[in-house]
Coordinates of C-alpha atoms in Angstrom, one line a residue:
Chain A
M1 CA 90.7 105.5 121.7
N2 CA 89.6 101.6 121.0
P3 CA 86.9 100.1 119.3
D4 CA 84.2 100.6 120.9
G5 CA 84.9 104.1 121.4
S6 CA 86.2 103.6 125.4
M7 CA 89.2 105.7 126.6
L8 CA 92.4 103.8 127.1
S9 CA 94.2 104.5 131.1
D10 CA 97.4 105.4 130.7
A11 CA 98.1 101.8 132.7
D12 CA 95.8 99.8 129.5
E13 CA 98.3 101.6 127.5
T14 CA 101.4 100.4 129.7
R15 CA 99.7 97.0 129.6
L16 CA 99.3 96.6 125.7
L17 CA 103.1 97.5 124.8
R18 CA 104.5 94.6 127.7
E19 CA 102.5 92.6 125.9
I20 CA 103.5 93.3 122.0
A21 CA 107.4 93.8 123.5
E22 CA 107.3 90.3 124.8
R23 CA 105.5 89.4 121.7
A24 CA 108.1 91.8 119.6
R25 CA 111.2 89.9 121.3
R26 CA 110.0 86.9 120.6
L27 CA 109.5 87.6 116.7
A28 CA 113.2 88.7 117.2
G29 CA 114.3 85.4 117.1
S30 CA 113.4 84.4 114.2
P31 CA 115.3 82.0 112.3
D32 CA 113.9 84.0 108.7
P33 CA 117.1 86.6 108.4
L34 CA 114.7 88.7 105.5
M35 CA 112.9 89.2 108.8
R36 CA 114.6 89.4 112.0
G37 CA 116.6 92.4 111.2
Q38 CA 112.6 94.4 111.0
Y39 CA 111.1 91.9 114.0
Q40 CA 114.0 93.6 115.9
H41 CA 113.5 96.7 114.6
L42 CA 110.2 96.7 115.6
A43 CA 111.1 95.4 119.0
G44 CA 113.6 98.3 119.8
R45 CA 110.1 100.5 118.4
V46 CA 108.2 98.9 121.7
S47 CA 111.0 98.7 124.2
A48 CA 111.4 102.6 123.4
L49 CA 108.0 103.5 123.8
L50 CA 107.4 101.6 127.3
A51 CA 111.1 103.8 127.9
I52 CA 108.6 106.5 127.5
K53 CA 106.0 105.7 129.5
G54 CA 108.3 105.6 131.9
E55 CA 109.2 101.2 132.4
V56 CA 111.9 100.3 134.1
A57 CA 112.4 97.3 132.9
A58 CA 112.6 98.5 129.3
Chain B
M1 CA 135.9 86.5 94.1
G2 CA 133.9 86.1 96.7
E3 CA 131.5 83.1 96.6
A4 CA 128.0 85.0 95.5
L5 CA 125.2 84.6 98.3
A6 CA 122.4 82.2 97.1
F7 CA 119.0 83.9 98.6
R8 CA 117.2 81.0 97.1
D9 CA 114.9 79.4 100.0
A10 CA 117.7 81.9 102.5
S11 CA 114.1 83.0 104.0
A12 CA 111.0 81.4 104.4
T13 CA 108.9 84.6 104.2
L14 CA 110.3 85.1 101.0
A15 CA 110.2 81.3 99.4
P16 CA 106.7 80.8 98.9
I17 CA 107.8 84.4 96.5
E18 CA 110.1 82.0 95.0
R19 CA 107.9 78.8 94.0
L20 CA 105.1 80.3 92.6
S21 CA 105.0 79.9 88.6
R22 CA 104.1 82.4 86.0
P23 CA 99.9 81.7 86.7
E24 CA 100.2 81.9 90.5
L25 CA 101.9 85.4 90.3
E26 CA 100.1 87.1 87.9
A27 CA 97.3 85.4 90.1
L28 CA 98.2 87.1 93.6
Q29 CA 98.8 90.4 91.3
L30 CA 95.5 91.3 90.0
A31 CA 93.6 90.5 93.5
K32 CA 96.5 92.6 94.7
L33 CA 95.6 94.9 91.5
R34 CA 91.8 94.0 92.6
R35 CA 92.0 95.7 96.1
Q36 CA 94.3 98.7 94.7
L37 CA 91.6 99.6 92.3
E38 CA 88.9 99.4 94.5
R39 CA 91.0 101.7 97.5
L40 CA 91.0 104.5 95.0
W41 CA 87.9 104.0 93.6
H42 CA 86.4 104.8 97.1
T43 CA 89.2 107.3 99.4
N44 CA 91.6 108.6 95.7
P45 CA 89.4 111.2 93.3
F46 CA 91.9 111.2 91.1
Y47 CA 92.1 107.9 89.9
R48 CA 88.2 108.0 90.4
A49 CA 87.8 110.5 88.1
R50 CA 90.5 109.1 85.7
L51 CA 88.6 105.7 85.4
E52 CA 85.6 107.4 85.4
A53 CA 86.2 109.0 81.8
A54 CA 87.7 105.8 80.7
K55 CA 84.7 104.0 81.7
V56 CA 85.6 101.4 84.3
V57 CA 84.6 100.2 87.2
P58 CA 86.8 98.2 89.0
D59 CA 85.1 95.3 88.2
D60 CA 85.5 95.5 84.6
I61 CA 89.5 94.2 85.1
R62 CA 89.2 90.6 85.3
S63 CA 92.5 89.9 84.0
L64 CA 95.8 91.2 83.8
A65 CA 95.3 92.6 80.3
D66 CA 91.5 94.1 81.0
F67 CA 94.1 96.3 83.2
A68 CA 96.3 97.4 80.3
A69 CA 94.3 97.8 77.6
R70 CA 91.2 99.8 79.8
V71 CA 92.9 101.9 82.4
P72 CA 94.5 105.1 80.3
V73 CA 98.2 105.8 81.4
S74 CA 99.2 109.3 84.1
T75 CA 102.3 111.2 83.7
K76 CA 104.4 113.2 85.1
A77 CA 101.7 116.7 83.5
D78 CA 98.7 114.8 84.6
F79 CA 100.8 115.2 88.8
L80 CA 101.6 118.2 88.3
A81 CA 97.8 119.5 87.4
D82 CA 96.2 117.7 89.7
Q83 CA 99.0 119.4 92.0
Q84 CA 98.6 122.7 90.4
E85 CA 94.4 123.1 91.2
H86 CA 94.6 120.5 93.9
P87 CA 98.0 122.0 96.4
P88 CA 99.6 120.7 97.8
F89 CA 99.8 117.6 97.2
G90 CA 97.0 117.2 94.8
R91 CA 93.5 115.0 94.6
R92 CA 96.0 111.6 94.4
L93 CA 97.1 112.0 97.6
G94 CA 94.2 109.8 98.2
V95 CA 94.4 109.8 102.1
P96 CA 93.7 112.0 105.5
R97 CA 96.4 114.7 105.2
H98 CA 97.7 114.1 108.6
E99 CA 98.5 110.4 108.1
V100 CA 101.2 111.7 106.6
T101 CA 103.8 111.1 107.8
L102 CA 107.2 112.2 104.9
V103 CA 107.1 114.6 102.0
N104 CA 109.1 112.7 99.2
M105 CA 109.3 115.2 96.3
T106 CA 110.6 114.4 92.5
G107 CA 114.1 116.3 91.6
G108 CA 113.1 119.1 89.7
T109 CA 115.4 118.3 87.0
S110 CA 113.3 117.5 84.0
G111 CA 112.7 121.7 84.3
Q112 CA 108.7 120.9 84.9
G113 CA 108.2 120.6 88.6
Q114 CA 108.4 118.6 91.2
E115 CA 105.7 115.8 92.4
V116 CA 105.1 115.9 95.4
Y117 CA 104.3 112.4 97.0
G118 CA 103.0 111.8 100.6
R119 CA 103.8 108.4 102.0
T120 CA 101.8 107.1 105.0
D121 CA 103.5 105.0 107.8
H122 CA 103.1 102.2 106.4
D123 CA 104.3 103.2 102.6
I124 CA 107.0 104.4 105.4
A125 CA 107.5 100.6 105.9
I126 CA 107.1 99.2 102.1
Q127 CA 110.0 101.8 100.7
G128 CA 112.4 100.6 103.7
Y129 CA 111.4 96.8 102.3
L130 CA 112.0 98.1 99.1
H131 CA 115.0 98.4 99.5
L132 CA 116.3 96.1 101.7
L133 CA 114.8 93.9 99.5
P134 CA 116.7 94.4 96.5
W135 CA 120.2 94.4 99.0
F136 CA 119.1 91.0 100.9
M137 CA 119.0 89.6 97.4
A138 CA 122.8 90.5 96.2
G139 CA 123.8 88.9 99.7
L140 CA 122.9 91.6 102.6
R141 CA 122.4 89.8 106.3
P142 CA 122.3 90.7 109.9
G143 CA 125.0 92.3 111.6
Q144 CA 126.8 93.1 108.4
M145 CA 129.0 96.2 108.1
A146 CA 127.4 98.9 105.2
L147 CA 128.6 101.6 103.6
N148 CA 125.7 104.4 102.1
C149 CA 127.3 106.8 99.7
V150 CA 124.1 107.8 98.4
P151 CA 122.7 110.8 100.2
T152 CA 120.4 110.9 102.5
G153 CA 117.4 112.5 104.0
G154 CA 116.4 115.9 102.5
L155 CA 113.2 115.5 100.1
T156 CA 113.7 112.3 98.3
T157 CA 113.5 109.4 98.3
G158 CA 116.8 108.0 97.7
G159 CA 117.2 109.8 100.6
W160 CA 114.9 107.9 102.8
G161 CA 114.6 104.7 101.7
P162 CA 118.4 103.5 102.1
P163 CA 118.5 104.3 105.7
E164 CA 115.3 102.5 106.3
G165 CA 115.9 99.5 104.6
F166 CA 119.2 99.5 106.0
R167 CA 117.6 99.3 109.7
I168 CA 115.1 96.8 109.0
A169 CA 117.9 95.1 107.8
G170 CA 119.4 94.4 110.9
A171 CA 122.6 95.9 109.3
T172 CA 125.6 98.5 111.1
A173 CA 125.3 101.0 108.5
F174 CA 127.2 104.2 108.0
H175 CA 125.2 106.5 106.1
A176 CA 128.1 109.2 104.2
G177 CA 127.1 109.9 101.3
G178 CA 127.2 114.2 100.6
T179 CA 128.7 114.3 104.3
L180 CA 132.6 113.0 104.1
S181 CA 134.9 113.5 101.2
T182 CA 135.5 110.3 98.9
D183 CA 139.2 109.8 100.9
A184 CA 137.2 110.1 104.5
K185 CA 134.6 108.0 103.2
I186 CA 138.0 105.6 102.6
D187 CA 139.8 106.3 105.8
L188 CA 135.8 105.6 107.7
M189 CA 136.2 102.1 106.1
L190 CA 140.0 101.5 107.5
R191 CA 139.3 102.6 111.1
F192 CA 136.7 99.8 111.4
G193 CA 138.1 97.0 109.4
E194 CA 135.6 95.4 107.5
M195 CA 132.9 96.4 105.3
H196 CA 130.2 93.3 103.8
F197 CA 128.3 96.0 102.1
I198 CA 128.7 99.0 99.4
Y199 CA 125.6 100.6 97.6
A200 CA 126.3 103.6 95.5
S201 CA 125.1 105.8 92.7
T202 CA 127.7 104.1 89.3
N203 CA 129.0 107.0 88.6
Y204 CA 129.9 107.2 92.5
L205 CA 131.5 103.9 93.0
H206 CA 133.6 104.6 90.3
T207 CA 134.9 107.7 91.8
L208 CA 135.5 105.9 95.3
S209 CA 137.7 103.2 93.2
E210 CA 139.5 106.0 91.7
A211 CA 140.4 107.4 95.0
F212 CA 141.3 103.2 95.9
R213 CA 144.0 103.0 93.1
R214 CA 145.4 106.8 93.7
R215 CA 146.3 105.7 97.4
G216 CA 147.9 102.9 96.1
I217 CA 144.8 100.4 98.3
V218 CA 143.3 97.1 96.4
P219 CA 140.1 96.9 97.8
A220 CA 140.1 93.0 97.1
E221 CA 142.7 92.0 99.5
R222 CA 142.0 95.0 102.0
F223 CA 138.3 93.8 102.7
P224 CA 138.4 90.1 101.3
M225 CA 134.5 89.7 103.7
M226 CA 132.7 92.3 100.8
R227 CA 130.0 90.9 100.1
G228 CA 128.6 93.1 97.4
I229 CA 128.1 96.0 96.2
H230 CA 124.7 98.0 95.0
I231 CA 124.3 100.4 92.5
V232 CA 121.9 102.2 90.9
A233 CA 120.9 105.3 88.2
E234 CA 123.4 105.2 85.5
G235 CA 124.1 102.5 82.9
Y236 CA 127.9 101.8 82.4
P237 CA 129.5 99.0 80.0
L238 CA 130.5 95.7 80.8
E239 CA 133.7 96.2 80.1
W240 CA 133.9 99.0 83.5
A241 CA 131.4 95.9 85.4
R242 CA 134.0 93.5 85.0
A243 CA 137.2 95.2 85.8
T244 CA 135.0 96.6 89.0
E245 CA 134.3 93.1 90.0
E246 CA 137.9 92.3 90.1
F247 CA 139.2 95.3 91.9
W248 CA 136.6 94.7 94.7
G249 CA 136.2 91.1 94.9
C250 CA 132.6 91.0 95.0
R251 CA 129.5 91.1 92.6
L252 CA 128.6 93.8 91.2
H253 CA 125.0 93.8 91.7
E254 CA 122.0 96.7 90.5
G255 CA 119.2 98.1 91.4
Y256 CA 116.3 100.3 89.5
G257 CA 114.2 102.3 91.4
S258 CA 112.4 105.3 91.5
T259 CA 110.0 107.8 94.1
Q260 CA 107.4 106.8 92.1
G261 CA 108.1 103.3 92.7
A262 CA 108.3 103.9 96.6
G263 CA 112.4 102.1 95.9
F264 CA 112.8 99.3 94.0
I265 CA 111.4 98.6 91.0
A266 CA 114.0 95.8 90.1
S267 CA 117.3 94.3 91.0
T268 CA 119.3 91.9 90.0
C269 CA 119.8 88.8 92.1
E270 CA 123.5 86.3 93.2
E271 CA 124.4 86.7 90.3
G272 CA 125.0 90.0 90.0
V273 CA 125.5 92.7 86.8
V274 CA 127.2 90.0 84.3
R275 CA 125.7 86.5 83.6
A276 CA 128.0 83.5 84.1
D277 CA 128.4 83.1 80.2
G278 CA 129.3 86.6 79.9
R279 CA 126.5 88.9 78.9
R280 CA 124.7 91.5 80.1
G281 CA 122.4 90.2 83.7
L282 CA 119.3 90.5 84.4
M283 CA 117.8 92.9 86.9
R284 CA 114.3 90.7 88.2
L285 CA 111.5 92.8 88.7
L286 CA 109.3 92.8 92.3
E287 CA 106.2 93.1 90.2
W288 CA 104.5 91.9 93.3
I289 CA 104.5 95.0 94.8
N290 CA 104.9 96.9 91.9
L291 CA 103.4 96.4 88.4
A292 CA 105.7 97.1 85.4
E293 CA 104.9 96.5 81.9
V294 CA 107.2 97.6 79.0
C295 CA 105.6 98.9 76.2
D296 CA 106.3 100.7 73.3
P297 CA 106.3 104.2 74.2
E298 CA 104.4 105.1 70.1
T299 CA 101.7 102.7 70.7
G300 CA 102.4 101.9 73.6
L301 CA 101.9 98.4 73.6
P302 CA 103.8 95.4 75.5
V303 CA 107.6 95.0 73.3
A304 CA 108.4 91.4 72.9
P305 CA 111.1 89.8 74.3
G306 CA 114.9 91.3 73.9
E307 CA 113.3 95.4 72.5
E308 CA 113.4 97.9 75.1
G309 CA 110.8 100.2 76.3
E310 CA 108.9 102.2 78.5
I311 CA 108.3 101.0 82.0
I312 CA 104.9 101.8 83.1
L313 CA 104.1 101.5 86.8
T314 CA 101.9 100.6 89.0
N315 CA 102.2 100.6 93.2
L316 CA 100.0 97.0 94.7
D317 CA 101.1 97.9 98.3
I318 CA 101.5 101.9 98.3
Q319 CA 98.5 103.9 99.9
G320 CA 99.9 108.0 100.0
S321 CA 100.4 109.4 96.4
P322 CA 100.1 106.0 93.5
V323 CA 100.5 105.7 91.4
L324 CA 98.6 103.8 88.3
R325 CA 99.6 103.1 84.9
F326 CA 102.2 105.8 85.2
S327 CA 104.7 106.8 82.6
T328 CA 107.7 107.0 83.4
R329 CA 109.9 107.6 81.2
D330 CA 112.9 105.2 81.4
R331 CA 114.2 102.9 79.0
A332 CA 115.0 99.6 79.2
R333 CA 115.3 96.2 77.6
F334 CA 112.7 93.3 79.0
V335 CA 114.2 90.3 79.3
P336 CA 111.0 87.2 80.0
W337 CA 111.3 85.1 82.7
Q338 CA 112.1 81.9 81.1
E339 CA 115.5 83.3 80.6
C340 CA 116.2 84.6 83.4
G341 CA 117.5 80.9 84.1
S342 CA 116.6 80.1 88.2
G343 CA 114.1 79.1 87.8
R344 CA 111.7 81.8 89.9
A345 CA 108.7 83.2 87.6
W346 CA 109.9 86.8 87.6
N347 CA 110.7 88.8 84.5
C348 CA 114.1 90.6 83.8
L349 CA 115.5 93.5 82.8
E350 CA 118.4 94.2 81.3
T351 CA 121.7 95.2 83.4
G352 CA 123.4 98.4 82.8
T353 CA 121.3 99.6 80.7
I354 CA 118.3 101.9 82.3
G355 CA 117.6 105.1 80.5
R356 CA 115.9 107.8 79.7
Y357 CA 113.9 108.7 76.5
D358 CA 113.3 112.7 77.8
D359 CA 117.4 112.5 77.8
M360 CA 117.9 112.4 74.4
L361 CA 119.7 114.6 72.7
K362 CA 118.6 115.3 68.9
I363 CA 122.0 116.3 67.4
R364 CA 122.2 116.8 63.7
G365 CA 119.2 114.9 62.6
N366 CA 120.6 111.6 65.1
N367 CA 119.1 110.4 68.3
V368 CA 121.9 111.1 71.3
W369 CA 121.0 109.3 74.2
P370 CA 124.3 109.8 76.9
L371 CA 124.1 106.5 78.0
A372 CA 125.8 105.9 74.5
V373 CA 128.2 107.7 74.8
D374 CA 129.2 106.6 78.5
T375 CA 129.2 103.1 76.9
A376 CA 131.6 104.8 74.7
V377 CA 133.7 106.7 76.9
F378 CA 133.6 104.0 80.6
A379 CA 135.4 101.4 77.9
E380 CA 138.0 102.7 78.1
A381 CA 140.2 101.7 81.2
E382 CA 142.3 105.1 81.5
V383 CA 139.4 107.7 81.0
A384 CA 137.9 109.1 85.0
E385 CA 135.2 111.6 83.5
Y386 CA 134.1 113.4 80.7
V387 CA 131.5 116.3 80.8
G388 CA 129.6 117.4 76.9
R389 CA 127.9 119.8 75.9
V390 CA 126.0 120.7 72.6
F391 CA 125.9 124.1 71.2
V392 CA 125.6 126.3 68.1
D393 CA 128.7 128.1 67.0
E394 CA 128.7 132.0 65.2
S395 CA 128.7 129.4 61.7
G396 CA 125.9 128.4 62.7
R397 CA 127.2 125.1 62.8
T398 CA 125.9 122.5 66.0
R399 CA 128.6 121.0 67.6
A400 CA 129.4 118.5 70.2
V401 CA 131.9 118.9 72.5
I402 CA 133.5 116.6 74.8
R403 CA 135.9 117.2 77.6
L404 CA 137.3 114.5 79.4
A405 CA 140.2 114.0 82.2
L406 CA 141.8 111.3 82.7
K407 CA 142.8 109.7 86.2
D408 CA 145.7 110.2 87.9
S409 CA 147.0 107.1 87.3
H410 CA 147.5 108.1 83.6
A411 CA 148.0 111.9 84.1
D412 CA 151.9 111.9 82.6
M413 CA 149.9 109.2 79.5
G414 CA 152.6 110.8 76.5
E415 CA 151.3 113.3 73.7
D416 CA 151.1 109.8 70.4
A417 CA 148.8 107.9 73.3
R418 CA 146.4 110.1 74.0
R419 CA 145.9 110.9 70.5
V420 CA 145.7 107.8 69.4
L421 CA 142.8 106.9 72.2
L422 CA 141.0 110.6 71.3
G423 CA 141.3 108.5 68.1
R424 CA 140.0 105.3 69.2
L425 CA 137.0 107.0 71.2
G426 CA 136.0 109.3 68.8
Q427 CA 136.0 106.7 66.3
R428 CA 133.5 104.2 68.6
I429 CA 131.6 107.2 69.7
K430 CA 130.5 107.8 66.0
E431 CA 129.2 104.7 65.8
R432 CA 127.4 104.3 68.8
T433 CA 125.4 107.6 68.3
N434 CA 126.5 109.0 64.3
V435 CA 127.7 111.8 65.5
Q436 CA 131.3 112.8 65.1
M437 CA 132.2 115.1 68.3
E438 CA 135.2 116.8 68.9
L439 CA 137.3 114.6 72.0
H440 CA 139.6 117.2 74.5
L441 CA 141.7 115.8 77.1
V442 CA 141.6 118.2 80.3
P443 CA 143.3 117.6 83.5
R444 CA 140.9 116.2 86.0
A445 CA 140.2 119.0 88.3
E446 CA 138.3 121.3 84.8
V447 CA 135.8 118.0 85.0
P448 CA 133.5 117.9 88.4
V449 CA 133.5 115.2 90.2
F450 CA 129.9 113.7 90.4
T451 CA 128.5 112.8 93.9
Y452 CA 125.6 110.7 93.3
K453 CA 123.7 111.4 89.7
A454 CA 125.8 112.1 87.1
R455 CA 124.5 114.8 84.9
R456 CA 127.3 115.2 82.1
W457 CA 125.7 117.2 79.2
T458 CA 124.7 120.6 78.3
D459 CA 122.6 121.8 76.1
E460 CA 123.1 125.1 75.1
R461 CA 121.6 125.3 71.5
K462 CA 118.2 127.4 71.9
E463 CA 114.5 125.9 72.1
G464 CA 114.0 126.7 68.3
L465 CA 117.1 125.3 66.8
K466 CA 116.7 121.5 69.1
R467 CA 114.6 119.8 66.1

């Protein structure tokens, strides 16, 4: 549910995941070795969620 | 020996914490502490009641000194009573039950009962970071191969934190603890050909080294890429640490952690467990995540630099089942930040000497900590393992008997050499404990191989005779 009480549609969820995936992929290129693995973990998690949602390009 | 990897400025995230002055670090601690107190006041009935009983409201805490002086310590007994009254988590859970995604419990080895900790997704990420961070400080970097010798899974923090830590480190990890025999772990290392990092209990690293020696393999030659070995759980003599570093060709690192700390509370930096001048090394407290006071267990006041005291622990970033001034019963030597020599303003604990107040054995009026005996026994390179028992014999005399096993490489030691070894050891144990113990050499198979925390001592006296 959104903060305003409205429900997310399936398409909304996928769109948000794509946005997060794109940002997480950028973060995973971090030069900081302490953070890079954590960002890779985040990117992997979001990529898996997109695959679970049926995204072919995940 | 491989060059230690400096972590100063290796991370843009960590560098600002490394550069904080002591007043700046304490200001950060206080800000996080006030946020935590405010949160607990509104969400955690257990701590709300304790603060109210102490007539403290969060706004009263204007300094770390206020906190130490006005907030009472909480104990394992307090947590167990809370769990008994409000099962299963107790009121100190402090988050909605449905937000708990991992349950950790203490081992129950004290015999008093198991504390239950409900962790949220946020806490699991912090728990992972509190394993990654010490390993990063010890030289682990993304893409490196790592062998985890500590058993994974189960109900303990020690079973879940390390896999999470290695995952977010971006390391290629082998979780072999508890599932592969020691020889199978060596085979695995040989099969993959390279290994950069090992995580193990002190005792298990000893077992692993012994197995390498038995097979005639020198790790320093076979795995020259090894960056570091990180040990936990038990103390050790300096001689053992130096010999182990030499044998493996890399720095030995140590961390101090617990379930209450949700991971590591302190860990060595690039220097490792032995300082350049040969003295015991320093574990830097990760004190912007967990606040650790080192206090005299009798007076509750902070100990002076160089003195031993009890760790009193406060989580600054944990949400589910947090601890606030928890009396850990862990005994450590406090070394102030000024002596650290790295320029970081983080207080320290001495390596190799963390012990427990409550594993102390009272033998003929003497306070004997198993660590004191460990330190004496394992200073002898020939000894593989030992177990000890305290009992009252038929004449009513309290006796302490130690059964020792030699390393396979020394199994054919002659009678004279055995007598000399036992004599030397008996004297050294007496010097450290004031107790004359009976020592017997037995075949290796008669002494257990400990795969995680060693439980070397059994006390077979009746309760009434312990005092």
